[in-house]
Short mmCIF file of C-alpha atoms in Angstrom, two decimals:
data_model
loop_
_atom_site.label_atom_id
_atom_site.label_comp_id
_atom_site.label_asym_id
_atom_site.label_seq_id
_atom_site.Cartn_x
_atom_site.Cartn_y
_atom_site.Cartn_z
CA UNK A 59 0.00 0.00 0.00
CA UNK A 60 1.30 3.75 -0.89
CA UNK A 61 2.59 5.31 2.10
CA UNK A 62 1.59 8.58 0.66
CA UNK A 63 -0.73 9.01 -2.26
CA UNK A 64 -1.23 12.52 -3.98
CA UNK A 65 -4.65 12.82 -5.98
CA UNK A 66 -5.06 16.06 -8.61
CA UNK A 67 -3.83 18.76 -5.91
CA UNK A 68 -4.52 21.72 -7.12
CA UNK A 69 -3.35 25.37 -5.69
CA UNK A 70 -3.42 28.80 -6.32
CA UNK A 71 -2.66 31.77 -4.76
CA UNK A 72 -5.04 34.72 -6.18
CA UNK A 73 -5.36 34.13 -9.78
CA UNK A 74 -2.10 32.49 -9.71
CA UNK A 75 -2.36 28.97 -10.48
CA UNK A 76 0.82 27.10 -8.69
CA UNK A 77 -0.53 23.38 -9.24
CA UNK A 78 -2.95 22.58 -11.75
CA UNK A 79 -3.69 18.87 -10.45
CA UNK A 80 -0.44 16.93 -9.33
CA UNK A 81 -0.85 13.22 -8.83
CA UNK A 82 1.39 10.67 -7.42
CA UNK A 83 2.56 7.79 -5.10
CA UNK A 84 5.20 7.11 -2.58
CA UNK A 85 5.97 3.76 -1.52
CA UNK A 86 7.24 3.35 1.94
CA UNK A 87 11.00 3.54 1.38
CA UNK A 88 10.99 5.34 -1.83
CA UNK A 89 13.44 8.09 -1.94
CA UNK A 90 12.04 10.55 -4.60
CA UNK A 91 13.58 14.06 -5.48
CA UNK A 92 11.25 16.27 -7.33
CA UNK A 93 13.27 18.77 -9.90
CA UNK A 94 12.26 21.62 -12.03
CA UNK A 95 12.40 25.53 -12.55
CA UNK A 96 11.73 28.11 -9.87
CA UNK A 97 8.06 28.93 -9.35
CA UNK A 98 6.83 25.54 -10.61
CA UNK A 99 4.99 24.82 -7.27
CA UNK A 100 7.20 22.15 -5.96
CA UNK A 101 7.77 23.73 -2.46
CA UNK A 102 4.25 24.22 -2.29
CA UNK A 103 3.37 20.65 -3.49
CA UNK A 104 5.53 19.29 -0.26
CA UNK A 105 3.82 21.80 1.81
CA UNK A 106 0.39 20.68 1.00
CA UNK A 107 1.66 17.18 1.91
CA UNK A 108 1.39 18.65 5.59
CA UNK A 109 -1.14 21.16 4.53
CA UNK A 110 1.19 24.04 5.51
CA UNK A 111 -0.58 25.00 2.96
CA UNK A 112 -3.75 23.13 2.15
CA UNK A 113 -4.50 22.70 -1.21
CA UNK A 114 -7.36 24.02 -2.78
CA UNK A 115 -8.80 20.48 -4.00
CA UNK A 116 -8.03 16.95 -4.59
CA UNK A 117 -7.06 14.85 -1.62
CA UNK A 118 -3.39 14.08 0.55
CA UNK A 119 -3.69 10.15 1.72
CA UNK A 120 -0.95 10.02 4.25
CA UNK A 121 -0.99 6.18 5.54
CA UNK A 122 -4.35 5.82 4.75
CA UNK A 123 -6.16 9.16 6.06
CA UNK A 124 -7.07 11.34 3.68
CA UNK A 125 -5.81 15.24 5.68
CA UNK A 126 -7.88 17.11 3.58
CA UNK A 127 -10.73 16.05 5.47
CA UNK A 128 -12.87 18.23 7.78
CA UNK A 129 -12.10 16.94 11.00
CA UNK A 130 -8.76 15.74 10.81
CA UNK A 131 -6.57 15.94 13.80
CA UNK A 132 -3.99 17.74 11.46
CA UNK A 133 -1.55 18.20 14.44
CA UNK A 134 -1.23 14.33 15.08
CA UNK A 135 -0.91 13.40 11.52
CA UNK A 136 1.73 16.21 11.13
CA UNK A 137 3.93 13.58 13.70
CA UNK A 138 4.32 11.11 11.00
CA UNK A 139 5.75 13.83 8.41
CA UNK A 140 8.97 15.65 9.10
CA UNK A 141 10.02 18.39 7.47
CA UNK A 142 13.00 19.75 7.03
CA UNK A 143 13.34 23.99 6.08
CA UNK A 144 15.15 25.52 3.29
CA UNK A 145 16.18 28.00 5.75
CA UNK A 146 16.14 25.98 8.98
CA UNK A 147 13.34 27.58 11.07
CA UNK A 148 15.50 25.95 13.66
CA UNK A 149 13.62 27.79 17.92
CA UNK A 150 16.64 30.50 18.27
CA UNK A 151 15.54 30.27 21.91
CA UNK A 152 16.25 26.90 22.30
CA UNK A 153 19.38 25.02 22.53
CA UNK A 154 20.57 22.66 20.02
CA UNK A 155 18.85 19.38 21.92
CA UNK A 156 16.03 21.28 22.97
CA UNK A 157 15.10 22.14 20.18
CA UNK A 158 15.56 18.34 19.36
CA UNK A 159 13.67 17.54 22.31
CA UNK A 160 10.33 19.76 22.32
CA UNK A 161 8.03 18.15 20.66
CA UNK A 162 8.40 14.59 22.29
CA UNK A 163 8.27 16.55 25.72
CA UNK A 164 5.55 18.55 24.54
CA UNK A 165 3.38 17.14 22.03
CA UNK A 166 4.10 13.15 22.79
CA UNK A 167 4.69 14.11 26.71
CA UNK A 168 7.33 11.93 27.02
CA UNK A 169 9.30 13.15 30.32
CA UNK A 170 12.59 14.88 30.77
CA UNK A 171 14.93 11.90 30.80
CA UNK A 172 13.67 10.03 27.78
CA UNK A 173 12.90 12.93 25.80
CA UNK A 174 16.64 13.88 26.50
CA UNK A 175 18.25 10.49 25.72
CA UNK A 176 16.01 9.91 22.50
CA UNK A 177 17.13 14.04 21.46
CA UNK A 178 20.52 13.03 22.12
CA UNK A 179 20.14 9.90 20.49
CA UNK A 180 18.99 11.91 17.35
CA UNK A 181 21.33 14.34 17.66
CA UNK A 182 24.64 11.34 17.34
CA UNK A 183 22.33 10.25 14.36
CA UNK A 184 23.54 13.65 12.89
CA UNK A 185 26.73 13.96 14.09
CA UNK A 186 26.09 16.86 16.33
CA UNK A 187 26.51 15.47 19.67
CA UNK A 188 29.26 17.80 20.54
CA UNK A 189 26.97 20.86 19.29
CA UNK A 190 24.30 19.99 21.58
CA UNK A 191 24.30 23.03 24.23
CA UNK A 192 24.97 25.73 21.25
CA UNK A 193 22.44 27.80 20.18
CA UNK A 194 20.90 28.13 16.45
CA UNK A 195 23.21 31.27 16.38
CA UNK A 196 26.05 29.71 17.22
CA UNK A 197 25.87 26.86 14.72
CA UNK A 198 26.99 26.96 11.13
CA UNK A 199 24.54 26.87 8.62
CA UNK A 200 25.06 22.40 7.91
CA UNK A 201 25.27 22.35 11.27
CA UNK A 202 21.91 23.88 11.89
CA UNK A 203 19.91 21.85 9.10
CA UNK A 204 20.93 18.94 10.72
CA UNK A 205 19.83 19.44 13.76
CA UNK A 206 16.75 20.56 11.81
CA UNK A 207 16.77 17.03 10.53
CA UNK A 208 17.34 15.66 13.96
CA UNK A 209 14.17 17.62 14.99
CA UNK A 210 12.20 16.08 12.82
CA UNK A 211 13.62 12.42 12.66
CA UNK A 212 12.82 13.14 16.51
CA UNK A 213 9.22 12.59 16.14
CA UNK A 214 9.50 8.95 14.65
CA UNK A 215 7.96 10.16 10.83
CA UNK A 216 6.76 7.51 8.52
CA UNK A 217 7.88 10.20 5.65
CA UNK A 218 9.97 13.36 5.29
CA UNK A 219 9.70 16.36 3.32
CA UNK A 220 12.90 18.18 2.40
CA UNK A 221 12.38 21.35 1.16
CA UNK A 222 15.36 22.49 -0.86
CA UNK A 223 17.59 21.79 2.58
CA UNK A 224 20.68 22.74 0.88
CA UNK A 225 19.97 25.78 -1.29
CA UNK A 226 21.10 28.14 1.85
CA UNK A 227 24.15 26.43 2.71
CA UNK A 228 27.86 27.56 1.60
CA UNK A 229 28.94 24.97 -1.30
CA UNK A 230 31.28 23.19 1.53
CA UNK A 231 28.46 22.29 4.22
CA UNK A 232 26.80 21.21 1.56
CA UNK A 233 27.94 17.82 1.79
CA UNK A 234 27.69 16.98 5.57
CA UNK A 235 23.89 17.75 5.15
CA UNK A 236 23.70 15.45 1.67
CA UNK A 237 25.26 12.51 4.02
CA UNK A 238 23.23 12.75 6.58
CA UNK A 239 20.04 12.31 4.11
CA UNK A 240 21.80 9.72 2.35
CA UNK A 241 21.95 7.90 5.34
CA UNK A 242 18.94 8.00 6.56
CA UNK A 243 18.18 6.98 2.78
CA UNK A 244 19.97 3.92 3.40
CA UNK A 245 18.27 3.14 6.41
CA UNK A 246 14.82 3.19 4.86
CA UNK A 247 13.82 6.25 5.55
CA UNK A 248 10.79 7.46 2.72
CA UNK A 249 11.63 10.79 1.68
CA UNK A 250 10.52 13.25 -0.55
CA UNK A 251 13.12 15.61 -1.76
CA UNK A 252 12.52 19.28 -3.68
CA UNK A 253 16.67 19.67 -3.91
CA UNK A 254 18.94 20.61 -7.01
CA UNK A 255 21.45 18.45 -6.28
CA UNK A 256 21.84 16.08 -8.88
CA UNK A 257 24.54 13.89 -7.65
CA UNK A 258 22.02 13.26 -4.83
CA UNK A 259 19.53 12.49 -6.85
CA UNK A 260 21.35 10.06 -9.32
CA UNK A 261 22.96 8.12 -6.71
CA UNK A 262 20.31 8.08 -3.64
CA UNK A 263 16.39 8.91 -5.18
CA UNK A 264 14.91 5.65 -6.98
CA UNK A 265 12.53 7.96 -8.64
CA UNK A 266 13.11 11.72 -10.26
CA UNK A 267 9.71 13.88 -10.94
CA UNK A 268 10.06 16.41 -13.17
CA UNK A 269 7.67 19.49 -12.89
CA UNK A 270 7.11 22.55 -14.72
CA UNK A 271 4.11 24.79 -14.38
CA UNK A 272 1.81 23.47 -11.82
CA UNK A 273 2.65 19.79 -13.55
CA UNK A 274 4.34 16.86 -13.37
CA UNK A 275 6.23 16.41 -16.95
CA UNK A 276 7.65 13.34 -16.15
CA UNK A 277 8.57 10.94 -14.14
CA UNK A 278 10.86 7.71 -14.08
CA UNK A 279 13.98 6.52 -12.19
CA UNK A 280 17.60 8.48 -12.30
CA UNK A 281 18.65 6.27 -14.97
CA UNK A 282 15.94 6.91 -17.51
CA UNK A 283 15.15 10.46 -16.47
CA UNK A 284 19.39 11.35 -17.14
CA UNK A 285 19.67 8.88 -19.83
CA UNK A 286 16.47 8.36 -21.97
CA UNK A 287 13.86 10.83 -21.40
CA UNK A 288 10.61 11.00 -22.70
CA UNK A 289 10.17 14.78 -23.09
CA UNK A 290 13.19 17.08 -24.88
CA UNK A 291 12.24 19.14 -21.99
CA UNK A 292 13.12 16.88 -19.32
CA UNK A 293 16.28 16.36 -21.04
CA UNK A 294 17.27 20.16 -21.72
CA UNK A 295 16.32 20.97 -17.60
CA UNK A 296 18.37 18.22 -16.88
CA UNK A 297 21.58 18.67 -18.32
CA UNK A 298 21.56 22.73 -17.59
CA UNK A 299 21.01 21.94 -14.15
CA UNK A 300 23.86 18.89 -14.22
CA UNK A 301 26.11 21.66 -15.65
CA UNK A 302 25.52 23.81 -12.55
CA UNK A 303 25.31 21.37 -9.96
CA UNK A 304 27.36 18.82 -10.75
CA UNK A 305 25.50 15.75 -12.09
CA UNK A 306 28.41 13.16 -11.12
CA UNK B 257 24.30 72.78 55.03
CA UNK B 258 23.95 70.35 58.01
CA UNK B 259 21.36 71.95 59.08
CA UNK B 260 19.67 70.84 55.40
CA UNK B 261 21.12 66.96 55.67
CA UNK B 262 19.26 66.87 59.73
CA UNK B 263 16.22 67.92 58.39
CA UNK B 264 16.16 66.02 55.25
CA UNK B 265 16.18 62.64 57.32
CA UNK B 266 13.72 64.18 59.51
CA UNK B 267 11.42 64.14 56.52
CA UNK B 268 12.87 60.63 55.32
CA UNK B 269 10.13 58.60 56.41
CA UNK B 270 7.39 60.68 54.87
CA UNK B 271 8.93 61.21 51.37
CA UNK B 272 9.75 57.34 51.59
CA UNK B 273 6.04 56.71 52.10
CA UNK B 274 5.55 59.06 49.11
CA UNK B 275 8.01 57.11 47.17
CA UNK B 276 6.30 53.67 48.04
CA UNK B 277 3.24 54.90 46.51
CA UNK B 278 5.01 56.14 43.89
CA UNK B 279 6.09 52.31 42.81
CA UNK B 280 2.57 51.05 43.95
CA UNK B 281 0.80 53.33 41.60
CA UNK B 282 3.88 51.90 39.19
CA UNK B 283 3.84 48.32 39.15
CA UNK B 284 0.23 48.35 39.56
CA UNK B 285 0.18 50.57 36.14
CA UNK B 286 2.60 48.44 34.33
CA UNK B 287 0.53 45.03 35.66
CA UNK B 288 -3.06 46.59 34.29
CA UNK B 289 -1.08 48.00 31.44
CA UNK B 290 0.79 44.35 30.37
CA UNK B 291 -2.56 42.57 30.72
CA UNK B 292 -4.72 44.63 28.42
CA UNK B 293 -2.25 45.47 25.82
CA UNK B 294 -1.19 41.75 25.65
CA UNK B 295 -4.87 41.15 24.55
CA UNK B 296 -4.89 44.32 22.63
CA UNK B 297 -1.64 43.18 20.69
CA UNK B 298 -3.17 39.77 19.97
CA UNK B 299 -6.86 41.28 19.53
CA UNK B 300 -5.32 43.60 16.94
CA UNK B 301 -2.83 40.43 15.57
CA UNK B 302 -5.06 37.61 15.25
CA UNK B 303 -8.84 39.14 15.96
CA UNK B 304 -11.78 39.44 13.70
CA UNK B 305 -11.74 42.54 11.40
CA UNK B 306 -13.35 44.84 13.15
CA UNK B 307 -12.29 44.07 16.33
CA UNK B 308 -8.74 44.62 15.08
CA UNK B 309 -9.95 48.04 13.90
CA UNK B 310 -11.21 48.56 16.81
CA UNK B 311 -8.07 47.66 19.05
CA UNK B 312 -6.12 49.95 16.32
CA UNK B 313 -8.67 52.93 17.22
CA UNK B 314 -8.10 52.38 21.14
CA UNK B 315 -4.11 52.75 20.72
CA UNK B 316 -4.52 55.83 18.38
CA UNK B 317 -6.98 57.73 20.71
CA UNK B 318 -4.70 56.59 23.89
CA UNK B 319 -1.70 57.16 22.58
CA UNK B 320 -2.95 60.78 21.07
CA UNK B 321 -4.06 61.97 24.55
CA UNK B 322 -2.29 63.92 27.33
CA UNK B 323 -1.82 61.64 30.42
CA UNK B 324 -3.56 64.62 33.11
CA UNK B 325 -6.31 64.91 30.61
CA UNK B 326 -7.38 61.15 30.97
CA UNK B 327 -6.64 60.92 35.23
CA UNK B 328 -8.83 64.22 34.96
CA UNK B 329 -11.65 62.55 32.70
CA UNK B 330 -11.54 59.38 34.76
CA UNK B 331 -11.60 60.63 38.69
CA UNK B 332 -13.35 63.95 37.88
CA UNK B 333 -15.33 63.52 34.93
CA UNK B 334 -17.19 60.07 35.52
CA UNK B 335 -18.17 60.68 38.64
CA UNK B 336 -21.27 62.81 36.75
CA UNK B 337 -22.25 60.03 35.09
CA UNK B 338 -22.74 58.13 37.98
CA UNK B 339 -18.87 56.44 38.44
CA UNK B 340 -16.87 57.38 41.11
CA UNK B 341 -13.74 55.74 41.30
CA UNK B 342 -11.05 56.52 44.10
CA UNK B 343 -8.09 58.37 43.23
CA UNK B 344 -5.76 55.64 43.62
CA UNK B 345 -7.65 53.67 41.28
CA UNK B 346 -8.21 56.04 38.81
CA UNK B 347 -4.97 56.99 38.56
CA UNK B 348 -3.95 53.16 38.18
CA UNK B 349 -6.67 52.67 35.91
CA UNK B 350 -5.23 55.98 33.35
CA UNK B 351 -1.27 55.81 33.59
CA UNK B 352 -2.14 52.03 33.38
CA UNK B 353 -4.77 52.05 30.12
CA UNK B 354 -2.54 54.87 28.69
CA UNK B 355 0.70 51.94 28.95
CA UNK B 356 -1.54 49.42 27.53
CA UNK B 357 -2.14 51.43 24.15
CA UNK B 358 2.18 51.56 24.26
CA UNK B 359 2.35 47.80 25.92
CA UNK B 360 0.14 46.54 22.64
CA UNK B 361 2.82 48.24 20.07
CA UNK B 362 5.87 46.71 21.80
CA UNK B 363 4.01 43.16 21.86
CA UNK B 364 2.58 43.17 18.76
CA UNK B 365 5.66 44.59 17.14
CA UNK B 366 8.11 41.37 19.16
CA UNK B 367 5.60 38.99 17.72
CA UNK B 368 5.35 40.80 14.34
CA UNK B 369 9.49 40.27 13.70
CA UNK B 370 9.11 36.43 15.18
CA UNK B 371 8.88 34.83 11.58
CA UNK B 372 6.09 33.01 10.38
CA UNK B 373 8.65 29.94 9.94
CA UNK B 374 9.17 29.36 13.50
CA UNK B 375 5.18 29.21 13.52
CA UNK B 376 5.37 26.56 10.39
CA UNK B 377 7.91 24.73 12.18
CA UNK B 378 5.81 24.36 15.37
CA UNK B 379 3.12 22.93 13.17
CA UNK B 380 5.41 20.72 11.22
CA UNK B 381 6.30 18.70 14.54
CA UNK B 382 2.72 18.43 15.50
CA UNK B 383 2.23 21.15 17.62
CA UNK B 384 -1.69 22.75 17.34
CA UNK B 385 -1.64 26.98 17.49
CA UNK B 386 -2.14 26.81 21.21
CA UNK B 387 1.42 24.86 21.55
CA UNK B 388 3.39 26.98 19.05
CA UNK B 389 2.36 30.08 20.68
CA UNK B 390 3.27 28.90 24.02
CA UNK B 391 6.38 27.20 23.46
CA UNK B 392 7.61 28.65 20.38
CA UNK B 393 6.22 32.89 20.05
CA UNK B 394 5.95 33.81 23.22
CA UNK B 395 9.64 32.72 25.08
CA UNK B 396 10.74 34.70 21.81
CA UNK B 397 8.31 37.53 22.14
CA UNK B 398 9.01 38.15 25.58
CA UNK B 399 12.67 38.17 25.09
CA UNK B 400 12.60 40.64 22.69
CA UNK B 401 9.94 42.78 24.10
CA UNK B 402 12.49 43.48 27.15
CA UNK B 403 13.75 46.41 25.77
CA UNK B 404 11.06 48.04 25.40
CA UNK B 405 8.98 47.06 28.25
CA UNK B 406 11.69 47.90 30.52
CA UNK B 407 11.88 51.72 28.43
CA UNK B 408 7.56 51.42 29.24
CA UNK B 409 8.15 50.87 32.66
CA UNK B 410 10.52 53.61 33.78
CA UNK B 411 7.92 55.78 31.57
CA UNK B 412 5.22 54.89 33.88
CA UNK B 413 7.73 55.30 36.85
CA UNK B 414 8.40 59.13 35.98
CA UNK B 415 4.46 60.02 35.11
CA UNK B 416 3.48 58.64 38.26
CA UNK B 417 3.54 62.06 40.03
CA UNK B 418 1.00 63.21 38.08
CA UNK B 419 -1.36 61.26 40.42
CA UNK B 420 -0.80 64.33 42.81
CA UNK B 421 -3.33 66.36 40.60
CA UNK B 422 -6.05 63.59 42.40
CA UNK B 423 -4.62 64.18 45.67
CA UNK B 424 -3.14 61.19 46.02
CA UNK B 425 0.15 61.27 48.93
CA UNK B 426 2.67 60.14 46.26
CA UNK B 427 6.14 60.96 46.71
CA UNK B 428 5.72 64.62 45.12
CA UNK B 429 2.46 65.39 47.25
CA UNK B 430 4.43 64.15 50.41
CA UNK B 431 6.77 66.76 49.48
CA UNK B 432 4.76 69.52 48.94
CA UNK B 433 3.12 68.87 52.03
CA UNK B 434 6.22 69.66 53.66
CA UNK B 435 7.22 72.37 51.64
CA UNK B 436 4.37 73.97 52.99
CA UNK B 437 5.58 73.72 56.44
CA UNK B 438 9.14 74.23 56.23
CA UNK B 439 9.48 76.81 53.30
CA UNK B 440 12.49 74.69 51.79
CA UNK B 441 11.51 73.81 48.67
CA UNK B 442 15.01 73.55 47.05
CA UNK B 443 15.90 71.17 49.83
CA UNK B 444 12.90 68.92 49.22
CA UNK B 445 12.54 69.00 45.60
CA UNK B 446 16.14 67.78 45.18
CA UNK B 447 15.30 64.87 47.61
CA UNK B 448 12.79 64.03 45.65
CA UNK B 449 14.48 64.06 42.17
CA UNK B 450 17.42 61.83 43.99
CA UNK B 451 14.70 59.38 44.89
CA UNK B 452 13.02 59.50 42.15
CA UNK B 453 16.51 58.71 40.29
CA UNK B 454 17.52 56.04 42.16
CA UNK B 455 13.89 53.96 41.96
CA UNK B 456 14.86 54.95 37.76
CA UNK B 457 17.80 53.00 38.55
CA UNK B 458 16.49 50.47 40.68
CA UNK B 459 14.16 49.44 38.08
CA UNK B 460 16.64 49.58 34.85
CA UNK B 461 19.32 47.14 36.76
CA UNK B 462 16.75 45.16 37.77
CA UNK B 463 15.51 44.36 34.45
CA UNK B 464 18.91 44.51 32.33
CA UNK B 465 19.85 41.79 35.17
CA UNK B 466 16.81 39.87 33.83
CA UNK B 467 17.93 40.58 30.28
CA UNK B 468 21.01 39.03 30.88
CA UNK B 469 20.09 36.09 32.67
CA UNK B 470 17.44 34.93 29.63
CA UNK B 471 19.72 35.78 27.32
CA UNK B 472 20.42 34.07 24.23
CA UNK B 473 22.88 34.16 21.30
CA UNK B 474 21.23 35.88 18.61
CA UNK B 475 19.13 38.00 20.97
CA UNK B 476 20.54 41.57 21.75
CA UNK B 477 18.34 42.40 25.04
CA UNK B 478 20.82 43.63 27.57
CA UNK B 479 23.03 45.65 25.70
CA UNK B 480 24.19 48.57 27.58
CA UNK B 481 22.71 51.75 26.38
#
């Protein structure tokens, strides 16, 4: 069964149209990294997946509840998506393992000492250990996505959204973020992935989507989507951005 | 000049009673103030329409009117339509509504610059509105309405002798009062202003000590200014 199943979303915003009816499915351990031009709706698409921002119709099937339904605890089903911010959104008033460590205390009300051991335990999964007393301010910018990461992974998701989590980052933290979500690749983790890093996304994602538009223009796995695409479009996208980002 | 030092402690205990009405009338202000314009700011942040018009319309008329004009309206003018209030009160009740129309601003304006990622990000863990507020605004709001508040506060400190024009035995009144008797207003006066310094003082270590103890890198709340 899909983990996550997206029927004809559609959004605007005013007379905008951002997605004119997405559909697609995520298989529990997929790792899927969605590509195309600025302004194609793909951060929106991942944050209708946790109806940051709801869509305006069609329906988001996370593990078999549909969260575009009235009466959906949204905040509950929210737990079993993490999401990771292009810029962080790390609590600046919070150390590095609270931050880790609020919502188990205060959403799952797990108590001090085992929301503290599981934080630090996410923390080590991230390699920030060490880092955990520092404030948001006091971490570099890799070092503060992953403990974004940690935050999330904190929460025990069945999915996670990563939305463009290396397009603030200096070219050399780069990588220590691209690790730690190729590990958790490795361990299973389902993740869906708005990045531009094609070297991720050729060695890590089993599936590349391809959206321009509001629309998905294609879809298929690395080795097609690089090698034998469907569209000339597809093809033309890919290779500029290869150029830029470094496809190998 | 001994002669004014002897009978400047003479008077000590009276101008300190002055002065400890003087940071009743305060506090008291600040309190009333902090609790209506924290439900002004949100009122005005997250209300209905018109009740955030409305909230806008009761900082522009409070904030547009002379502080001895409301005490006057509120102790002497109510009473003929029926409301008498006791000085005390009413002068809580105007240096304090007149702070909450200044409270709301530095509230809504700490909440304003928290950004609405931090909010997303409370969501995204499962946190409902209630949570994110509590856990993830507010510590931040608070933080970095210090400044300000603590400016607000030693506002309300220095208007508080305008609660002699309702008669009320504040520090000033107390030393009027012996003015009257002893002809040495110089003397007195300058007592006065050295008290009414040093509770200015009090007040601003007090809170900069606060500052410094909740604060956090990234936060500028306790710089020296």
């Amino acid at each position: 069964m899909s983990l996550l199943q997206l029927k004809n979303i559609k959004k605007s915003f005013g007379s905008n149209q951002v997605l004119d009816g997405v559909s697609f499915d995520v298989t529990k351990g997929d790792v899927i990294v969605i590509i195309g031009p600025s302004g194609t709706g793909k951060s929106t698409l991942l944050r209708c997946v946790n109806m940051l921002n709801p869509p305006d119709s069609g329906n988001v099937i996370v593990d078999g509840t549909d969260l575009t339904q009235k009466g959906v605890n949204l905040s509950k089903e929210r737990q079993k998506i993490g999401m990771v911010f292009q810029h962080f959104a790390l609590f600046t008033h919070l150390r590095a393992i609270e931050n880790v460590a609020i919502g188990i205390k205060k959403v799952r009300k797990m108590n001090e000492k085992e929301a503290h051991e599981k934080a630090m335990y996410e923390l080590e999964r991230v390699g920030l250990a060490d880092h955990k007393d520092k404030y948001p301010a006091e971490l570099s910018g890799g070092q503060k996505q992953r403990v974004g990461i940690a935050r999330a992974l904190a929460m025990d998701p069945l999915l996670m959204l990563f939305d463009e989590p290396t397009s603030a980052l200096d070219p050399e933290l780069i990588g220590e973020v691209l690790t730690v979500m190729k590990n958790l690749a490795e361990e299973g983790m389902t993740m869906l992935c708005v990045t531009h890093e094609m070297g991720f996304a050729k060695s890590v994602s089993n599936e590349i989507i391809f959206m321009e538009e509001g629309n998905i223009v294609e879809m298929g796995s690395p080795k097609k989507m690089f090698e034998n695409p469907d569209h000339d479009r597809t093809q033309s996208f890919l290779h500029k951005i290869s150029e830029l980002y470094g496809g190998e | 000049m001994l002669d004014s030092i002897v009978f400047v402690f003479e008077n000590m205990p009276l101008l300190l009673k002055g002065a400890l009405v003087a940071v009743e009338i305060t506090v008291l202000s600040i309190l009333l103030g902090m609790v209506v314009g924290l439900l002004v700011a949100i009122l005005r942040l997250y209300g209905p329409k018109p009740i955030q018009k409305f909230m806008k319309l009761y900082e522009w008329v409070l904030r547009g009117l002379p502080i001895l004009v409301i005490l006057f309206i509120i102790y002497f003018g109510l009473p003929s339509v029926g409301l008498n209030i006791p000085a005390f009160i009413s002068a809580v009740l105007g240096l304090g509504l007149r702070s909450s129309a200044y409270q709301a601003q530095i509230y809504r304006g700490a909440i304003q610059s928290i950004g609405v990622e931090q909010v997303e990000a409370g969501l995204s863990i499962g946190m409902n509105r209630t949570k994110t507020m509590l856990y993830v605004i507010v510590p931040q709001a608070i933080r970095l309405s210090l400044p300000g508040f603590t400016n607000e506060f030693t506002i309300v400190l220095k208007d508080s002798p305008l609660a002699y024009a309702l008669g009320i035995a504040e520090l000033l009144k107390q030393g009027r009062n012996i003015i009257v008797t002893s002809f040495k207003p110089f003397t007195i006066y300058l007592t006065c202003a050295i008290i009414y310094f040093l509770l200015f003082h009090f007040f601003y270590y007090l809170f900069r000590k606060i500052a410094e103890k909740y604060e956090v890198p990234g936060y500028i709340m306790s710089k020296k200014s």
